[in-house]
Coordinates of C-alpha atoms in Angstrom, one line a residue:
X677 CA 33.0 -5.1 15.9
X678 CA 29.6 -6.9 16.1
X679 CA 29.6 -10.2 18.0
X680 CA 26.5 -12.0 19.0
X681 CA 26.7 -14.9 21.5
X682 CA 23.9 -16.6 23.4
X683 CA 21.5 -13.7 24.1
X684 CA 24.1 -11.0 24.2
X685 CA 25.7 -8.5 21.8
X686 CA 29.2 -7.1 21.9
X687 CA 29.7 -4.1 19.7
X688 CA 31.8 -1.0 19.3
X689 CA 28.8 1.0 18.0
X690 CA 29.0 4.2 20.1
X691 CA 25.4 5.1 19.3
X692 CA 24.3 2.3 21.7
X693 CA 26.3 3.6 24.7
X694 CA 24.1 4.5 27.7
X695 CA 26.2 7.1 29.6
X696 CA 23.7 6.9 32.6
X697 CA 24.3 3.2 32.9
X698 CA 28.0 3.5 32.4
X699 CA 28.2 6.2 35.1
X700 CA 26.3 3.9 37.4
X701 CA 28.7 1.0 36.7
X702 CA 31.8 3.1 37.3
X703 CA 30.3 4.7 40.5
X704 CA 30.4 1.1 41.9
X705 CA 34.0 0.5 40.9
X706 CA 37.1 1.0 43.0
X707 CA 39.0 2.8 40.2
X708 CA 36.5 5.3 39.0
X709 CA 34.0 5.9 41.8
X710 CA 35.1 9.5 42.2
X711 CA 34.8 10.5 38.5
X712 CA 32.2 13.0 37.6
X713 CA 29.5 12.0 35.0
X714 CA 31.0 14.7 32.8
X715 CA 34.5 13.2 33.0
X716 CA 33.0 9.8 32.2
X717 CA 31.0 11.1 29.2
X718 CA 34.1 12.9 27.8
X719 CA 36.4 10.0 28.3
X720 CA 34.0 7.7 26.5
X721 CA 33.6 10.2 23.6
X722 CA 37.3 10.3 23.1
X723 CA 38.0 6.5 23.3
X724 CA 37.2 3.3 21.6
X725 CA 34.3 1.7 23.5
X726 CA 33.0 -1.8 23.5
X727 CA 29.6 -2.3 24.9
X728 CA 27.8 -5.5 26.0
X729 CA 24.0 -5.6 25.7
X730 CA 21.2 -8.0 26.5
X731 CA 18.4 -6.7 24.2
X732 CA 18.3 -3.0 24.6
X733 CA 19.9 -3.1 28.1
X734 CA 23.6 -2.3 28.5
X735 CA 25.2 -4.8 30.8
X736 CA 28.9 -4.3 30.3
X737 CA 31.6 -2.0 29.0
X738 CA 35.3 -1.7 28.2
X739 CA 37.1 1.4 27.1
X740 CA 40.4 1.5 25.1
X741 CA 42.8 4.4 24.6
X742 CA 45.0 3.7 21.7
X743 CA 47.2 5.1 18.9
X744 CA 46.1 2.2 16.7
X745 CA 49.7 1.4 15.8
X746 CA 51.7 0.4 18.8
X747 CA 49.7 0.3 22.0
X748 CA 46.3 0.3 23.7
X749 CA 45.3 0.8 27.3
X750 CA 42.4 -1.3 28.3
X751 CA 40.3 0.4 31.1
X752 CA 36.9 0.8 32.6
X753 CA 36.0 -2.9 32.1
X754 CA 32.8 -3.6 34.0
X755 CA 30.1 -6.2 33.8
X756 CA 26.8 -5.5 35.7
X757 CA 26.8 -7.6 39.0
X758 CA 23.6 -9.3 38.0
X759 CA 25.3 -10.8 34.9
X760 CA 28.7 -11.9 36.4
X761 CA 29.7 -15.5 36.4
X762 CA 28.2 -16.2 33.0
X763 CA 31.4 -15.9 30.9
X764 CA 30.4 -12.4 29.6
X765 CA 33.6 -10.7 30.8
X766 CA 35.7 -13.4 29.3
X767 CA 33.9 -13.1 26.0
X768 CA 34.4 -9.3 26.1
X769 CA 38.1 -9.6 26.7
X770 CA 38.4 -12.3 24.1
X771 CA 36.6 -10.1 21.6
X772 CA 39.0 -7.2 22.2
X773 CA 42.3 -9.3 22.2
X774 CA 41.4 -11.1 19.0
X775 CA 40.0 -8.1 17.1
X776 CA 42.0 -7.3 14.0
X777 CA 42.6 -3.7 15.1
X778 CA 44.0 -4.6 18.5
X779 CA 45.5 -8.1 18.3
X780 CA 49.0 -6.9 17.1
X781 CA 49.2 -4.0 19.5
X782 CA 50.9 -4.0 22.9
X783 CA 48.1 -4.0 25.5
X784 CA 48.4 -2.6 29.0
X785 CA 45.9 -2.4 31.9
X786 CA 45.7 -2.0 35.6
X787 CA 43.8 -4.3 37.9
X788 CA 43.6 -4.9 41.7
X789 CA 41.6 -8.1 41.6
X790 CA 41.2 -9.6 38.1
X791 CA 44.7 -10.9 37.3
X792 CA 43.4 -14.4 36.6
X793 CA 40.9 -13.2 34.0
X794 CA 43.5 -11.2 32.1
X795 CA 46.3 -13.8 32.3
X796 CA 44.0 -16.1 30.4
X797 CA 44.3 -13.6 27.5
X798 CA 48.1 -13.4 27.5
X799 CA 48.4 -10.3 29.8
X800 CA 51.3 -10.7 32.2
X801 CA 52.0 -9.0 35.5
X802 CA 54.9 -6.5 35.4
X803 CA 56.7 -5.9 38.6
X804 CA 58.5 -2.7 38.2
X805 CA 58.4 -1.2 34.7
X806 CA 55.2 0.8 34.8
X807 CA 54.6 3.9 37.0
X808 CA 51.5 5.9 37.5
X809 CA 50.7 9.4 38.6
X810 CA 47.4 10.1 40.4
X811 CA 45.5 13.2 39.2
X812 CA 45.6 16.2 41.4
X813 CA 41.9 16.1 42.2
X814 CA 42.3 12.6 43.7
X815 CA 45.4 13.5 45.8
X816 CA 44.0 16.6 47.4

């Protein structure tokens, strides 16, 4: 994936990922602020990653866990606070949901506060089917 829009680039080129920046992003999130840098690094190594860049600077990220056949889990979506409100997050989600490799897969995600964004890309709230288990290190 390589999408240029305005002054930004959305790409799945893992060589461009900046783990320091990604760790900083996720340390400011409500869902991953307790993950170690090592866990973040390993999770991104073992997932599909879509980065957003302005020049050389990474300003956004999305991570997908998938079997490439039936389902993907969209997670760790983050746009740097300085760049929010410019349509970058929308373009990132559009890029993922329309990409040939993902558009015919069942997509799942979890969010506390961005339902409106994802509903615009055909994600629907599910009241009761999905369950989750919190990892031991977060429960203790």
